Amino acid sequence: GAPNVKRLGVEPIPTGYIIVEPGRAVGWISNANLIPRDKPELAAATALAAEYMGARLVITDCGSGSKEPAPCPFIKVVKSAISIPYFYAGGCRTPKQAREIIKAGADGIQIGPAFELNGYDKVQQKVSQMSKAIKQAGKEKLKHPDNGKSLFPSLRMPSIERLKRKWEIKLDRLKELKSGFRKKRKAKHS
């Protein structure tokens, strides 16, 4: 756990981890309150809260063994609410599903059960197919950006955007001050 991460010097990455129904084993083990699939705005608000609390990425997970991924509109709404990387997990078994998840807005996909096949050749073929589909969808996404249109407009209120810019300016100023302090300190000790 955490003590090993510290001992090994591995950089911890603050992550917002949101469990979506059916949740499967991860939902059961963590005793989570699952986000309903028909409530993408709830997942989006949770993802935004994670970002505001310092998460550097968000994962929504339907659980390994989920019969199918969350609907693409669900993924689109979550991504529209945040400015940090978004990964989707759970129920993705085919290249077509992987392509649709990336096109819907996910920046990456965690795939597990899709590779639970017998035989190295079958696994290698599946990895190749999934990788190709994800790369293709990523290229399409770059060619046709969403133009920043939010599907969760209540989170893109001008007052929130102004406040966010104000804090970004303050953070930039703090970074400048910190950098200047380090230079002075280094010069003093040289």
Tab-separated table of C-alpha atoms in Angstrom:
chain	number	residue	atom	x	y	z
A	1	GLY	CA	0.000	0.000	0.000
A	2	ALA	CA	0.936	3.607	0.621
A	3	PRO	CA	4.002	2.873	2.794
A	4	ASN	CA	5.512	0.834	-0.067
A	5	VAL	CA	4.845	3.630	-2.558
A	6	LYS	CA	6.673	6.030	-0.248
A	7	ARG	CA	9.537	3.612	0.447
A	8	LEU	CA	10.062	2.913	-3.259
A	9	GLY	CA	9.894	6.595	-4.185
A	10	VAL	CA	7.102	6.020	-6.707
A	11	GLU	CA	5.217	9.186	-7.591
A	12	PRO	CA	1.636	8.857	-6.339
A	13	ILE	CA	-0.924	10.132	-8.827
A	14	PRO	CA	-4.057	11.526	-7.168
A	15	THR	CA	-6.945	9.846	-8.968
A	16	GLY	CA	-10.699	10.252	-8.874
A	17	TYR	CA	-12.085	6.714	-9.028
A	18	ILE	CA	-15.820	6.532	-9.697
A	19	ILE	CA	-17.642	3.203	-9.698
A	20	VAL	CA	-20.576	2.946	-12.081
A	21	GLU	CA	-23.280	0.286	-11.972
A	22	PRO	CA	-23.183	-2.686	-12.120
A	23	GLY	CA	-19.846	-2.254	-10.287
A	24	ARG	CA	-19.251	-5.985	-10.088
A	25	ALA	CA	-16.404	-7.068	-7.775
A	26	VAL	CA	-14.846	-3.603	-7.364
A	27	GLY	CA	-18.197	-2.222	-6.203
A	28	TRP	CA	-18.743	-5.099	-3.809
A	29	ILE	CA	-15.228	-5.060	-2.351
A	30	SER	CA	-15.256	-1.292	-1.814
A	31	ASN	CA	-18.896	-1.242	-0.670
A	32	ALA	CA	-19.368	1.689	-3.054
A	33	ASN	CA	-22.470	3.707	-3.760
A	34	LEU	CA	-22.660	2.991	-7.472
A	35	ILE	CA	-23.385	5.798	-9.944
A	36	PRO	CA	-26.421	4.772	-12.040
A	37	ARG	CA	-25.755	4.464	-15.781
A	38	ASP	CA	-28.692	6.772	-16.496
A	39	LYS	CA	-27.242	9.563	-14.306
A	40	PRO	CA	-24.191	10.807	-16.228
A	41	GLU	CA	-24.560	14.256	-14.677
A	42	LEU	CA	-23.960	12.693	-11.248
A	43	ALA	CA	-20.755	11.046	-12.503
A	44	ALA	CA	-19.730	14.339	-14.142
A	45	ALA	CA	-20.268	16.304	-10.917
A	46	THR	CA	-18.278	13.674	-8.996
A	47	ALA	CA	-15.458	13.827	-11.569
A	48	LEU	CA	-15.370	17.623	-11.351
A	49	ALA	CA	-15.249	17.443	-7.548
A	50	ALA	CA	-12.295	15.057	-7.857
A	51	GLU	CA	-10.522	17.524	-10.166
A	52	TYR	CA	-11.159	20.404	-7.766
A	53	MET	CA	-9.749	18.317	-4.901
A	54	GLY	CA	-6.490	17.783	-6.773
A	55	ALA	CA	-7.018	14.594	-8.773
A	56	ARG	CA	-4.799	14.542	-11.842
A	57	LEU	CA	-6.965	12.004	-13.647
A	58	VAL	CA	-10.411	10.436	-13.355
A	59	ILE	CA	-11.444	6.835	-13.910
A	60	THR	CA	-15.028	5.613	-14.204
A	61	ASP	CA	-15.283	1.845	-13.755
A	62	CYS	CA	-18.289	-0.405	-14.371
A	63	GLY	CA	-16.293	-3.311	-12.960
A	64	SER	CA	-14.490	-6.180	-14.590
A	65	GLY	CA	-17.014	-8.610	-15.948
A	66	SER	CA	-19.598	-5.951	-16.725
A	67	LYS	CA	-21.612	-7.228	-19.684
A	68	GLU	CA	-21.163	-3.977	-21.615
A	69	PRO	CA	-19.516	-0.571	-21.259
A	70	ALA	CA	-21.396	2.473	-20.021
A	71	PRO	CA	-23.287	4.263	-22.809
A	72	CYS	CA	-21.259	6.674	-24.959
A	73	PRO	CA	-23.387	9.687	-23.907
A	74	PHE	CA	-22.425	8.883	-20.285
A	75	ILE	CA	-18.717	8.992	-21.207
A	76	LYS	CA	-19.210	12.204	-23.209
A	77	VAL	CA	-20.914	13.999	-20.305
A	78	VAL	CA	-18.189	13.008	-17.835
A	79	LYS	CA	-15.386	14.183	-20.146
A	80	SER	CA	-17.190	17.455	-20.910
A	81	ALA	CA	-17.142	18.372	-17.215
A	82	ILE	CA	-13.394	18.024	-16.578
A	83	SER	CA	-10.101	19.292	-17.956
A	84	ILE	CA	-7.923	16.423	-16.687
A	85	PRO	CA	-7.361	13.054	-18.378
A	86	TYR	CA	-10.295	10.649	-18.236
A	87	PHE	CA	-9.986	6.875	-18.399
A	88	TYR	CA	-12.847	4.462	-18.804
A	89	ALA	CA	-12.880	0.918	-17.381
A	90	GLY	CA	-15.283	-2.002	-17.434
A	91	GLY	CA	-17.148	-4.024	-20.022
A	92	CYS	CA	-15.032	-3.149	-23.056
A	93	ARG	CA	-14.386	-6.372	-24.973
A	94	THR	CA	-14.310	-5.515	-28.665
A	95	PRO	CA	-12.334	-3.160	-30.904
A	96	LYS	CA	-15.621	-1.504	-31.922
A	97	GLN	CA	-16.478	-0.765	-28.274
A	98	ALA	CA	-12.953	0.575	-27.649
A	99	ARG	CA	-13.203	2.875	-30.671
A	100	GLU	CA	-16.613	4.185	-29.544
A	101	ILE	CA	-15.384	4.843	-25.986
A	102	ILE	CA	-12.420	6.900	-27.230
A	103	LYS	CA	-14.594	8.766	-29.741
A	104	ALA	CA	-17.065	9.539	-26.935
A	105	GLY	CA	-14.311	11.355	-25.023
A	106	ALA	CA	-12.269	8.934	-22.932
A	107	ASP	CA	-8.534	9.624	-23.106
A	108	GLY	CA	-7.735	5.991	-22.388
A	109	ILE	CA	-9.277	2.652	-21.574
A	110	GLN	CA	-8.460	0.044	-18.950
A	111	ILE	CA	-9.129	-3.326	-20.509
A	112	GLY	CA	-8.858	-6.608	-18.639
A	113	PRO	CA	-11.450	-9.291	-19.394
A	114	ALA	CA	-11.117	-8.692	-23.139
A	115	PHE	CA	-7.737	-10.430	-22.921
A	116	GLU	CA	-8.799	-13.398	-20.826
A	117	LEU	CA	-8.344	-15.808	-23.709
A	118	ASN	CA	-6.664	-19.175	-23.946
A	119	GLY	CA	-3.505	-19.145	-25.980
A	120	TYR	CA	-0.806	-16.589	-26.588
A	121	ASP	CA	-1.697	-16.140	-30.274
A	122	LYS	CA	-5.316	-15.237	-29.473
A	123	VAL	CA	-4.245	-12.710	-26.845
A	124	GLN	CA	-1.636	-11.185	-29.179
A	125	GLN	CA	-4.234	-10.875	-31.959
A	126	LYS	CA	-6.776	-9.270	-29.610
A	127	VAL	CA	-4.202	-6.786	-28.257
A	128	SER	CA	-3.297	-5.820	-31.821
A	129	GLN	CA	-6.960	-5.321	-32.816
A	130	MET	CA	-7.803	-3.279	-29.718
A	131	SER	CA	-4.674	-1.147	-30.071
A	132	LYS	CA	-5.428	-0.425	-33.725
A	133	ALA	CA	-9.035	0.569	-32.914
A	134	ILE	CA	-7.948	2.887	-30.077
A	135	LYS	CA	-5.271	4.577	-32.209
A	136	GLN	CA	-7.736	5.050	-35.078
A	137	ALA	CA	-10.333	6.606	-32.766
A	138	GLY	CA	-7.686	8.881	-31.229
A	139	LYS	CA	-6.654	10.128	-34.680
A	140	GLU	CA	-10.304	10.785	-35.588
A	141	LYS	CA	-10.765	12.676	-32.326
A	142	LEU	CA	-7.772	14.892	-33.137
A	143	LYS	CA	-9.093	15.615	-36.640
A	144	HIS	CA	-12.575	16.484	-35.392
A	145	PRO	CA	-12.341	18.102	-31.949
A	146	ASP	CA	-15.574	18.710	-30.047
A	147	ASN	CA	-14.906	22.493	-30.123
A	148	GLY	CA	-15.222	22.627	-26.352
A	149	LYS	CA	-19.002	22.240	-26.399
A	150	SER	CA	-20.035	21.122	-22.969
A	151	LEU	CA	-22.785	18.570	-22.556
A	152	PHE	CA	-22.948	19.613	-18.934
A	153	PRO	CA	-23.402	23.386	-19.366
A	154	SER	CA	-24.233	24.146	-15.750
A	155	LEU	CA	-20.593	23.360	-14.945
A	156	ARG	CA	-19.316	25.878	-17.497
A	157	MET	CA	-20.845	28.954	-15.944
A	158	PRO	CA	-18.941	32.189	-16.657
A	159	SER	CA	-18.568	32.947	-12.944
A	160	ILE	CA	-16.901	29.568	-12.359
A	161	GLU	CA	-14.613	30.093	-15.369
A	162	ARG	CA	-13.602	33.560	-14.099
A	163	LEU	CA	-12.879	32.154	-10.648
A	164	LYS	CA	-10.845	29.323	-12.180
A	165	ARG	CA	-8.773	31.812	-14.249
A	166	LYS	CA	-8.233	33.992	-11.174
A	167	TRP	CA	-6.830	31.019	-9.217
A	168	GLU	CA	-4.709	29.900	-12.166
A	169	ILE	CA	-3.142	33.391	-12.247
A	170	LYS	CA	-2.509	33.199	-8.490
A	171	LEU	CA	-0.946	29.743	-8.860
A	172	ASP	CA	1.291	30.980	-11.686
A	173	ARG	CA	2.398	33.912	-9.500
A	174	LEU	CA	3.153	31.536	-6.611
A	175	LYS	CA	5.255	29.371	-8.931
A	176	GLU	CA	7.192	32.463	-10.042
A	177	LEU	CA	7.798	33.500	-6.438
A	178	LYS	CA	8.884	29.980	-5.501
A	179	SER	CA	11.283	29.859	-8.449
A	180	GLY	CA	12.750	33.266	-7.539
A	181	PHE	CA	13.122	32.201	-3.907
A	182	ARG	CA	14.986	29.043	-4.945
A	183	LYS	CA	17.348	31.023	-7.198
A	184	LYS	CA	18.125	33.508	-4.396
A	185	ARG	CA	18.636	30.673	-1.919
A	186	LYS	CA	20.926	28.823	-4.321
A	187	ALA	CA	22.950	32.001	-5.008
A	188	LYS	CA	23.243	32.654	-1.283
A	189	HIS	CA	24.614	29.161	-0.619
A	190	SER	CA	27.006	29.200	-3.578
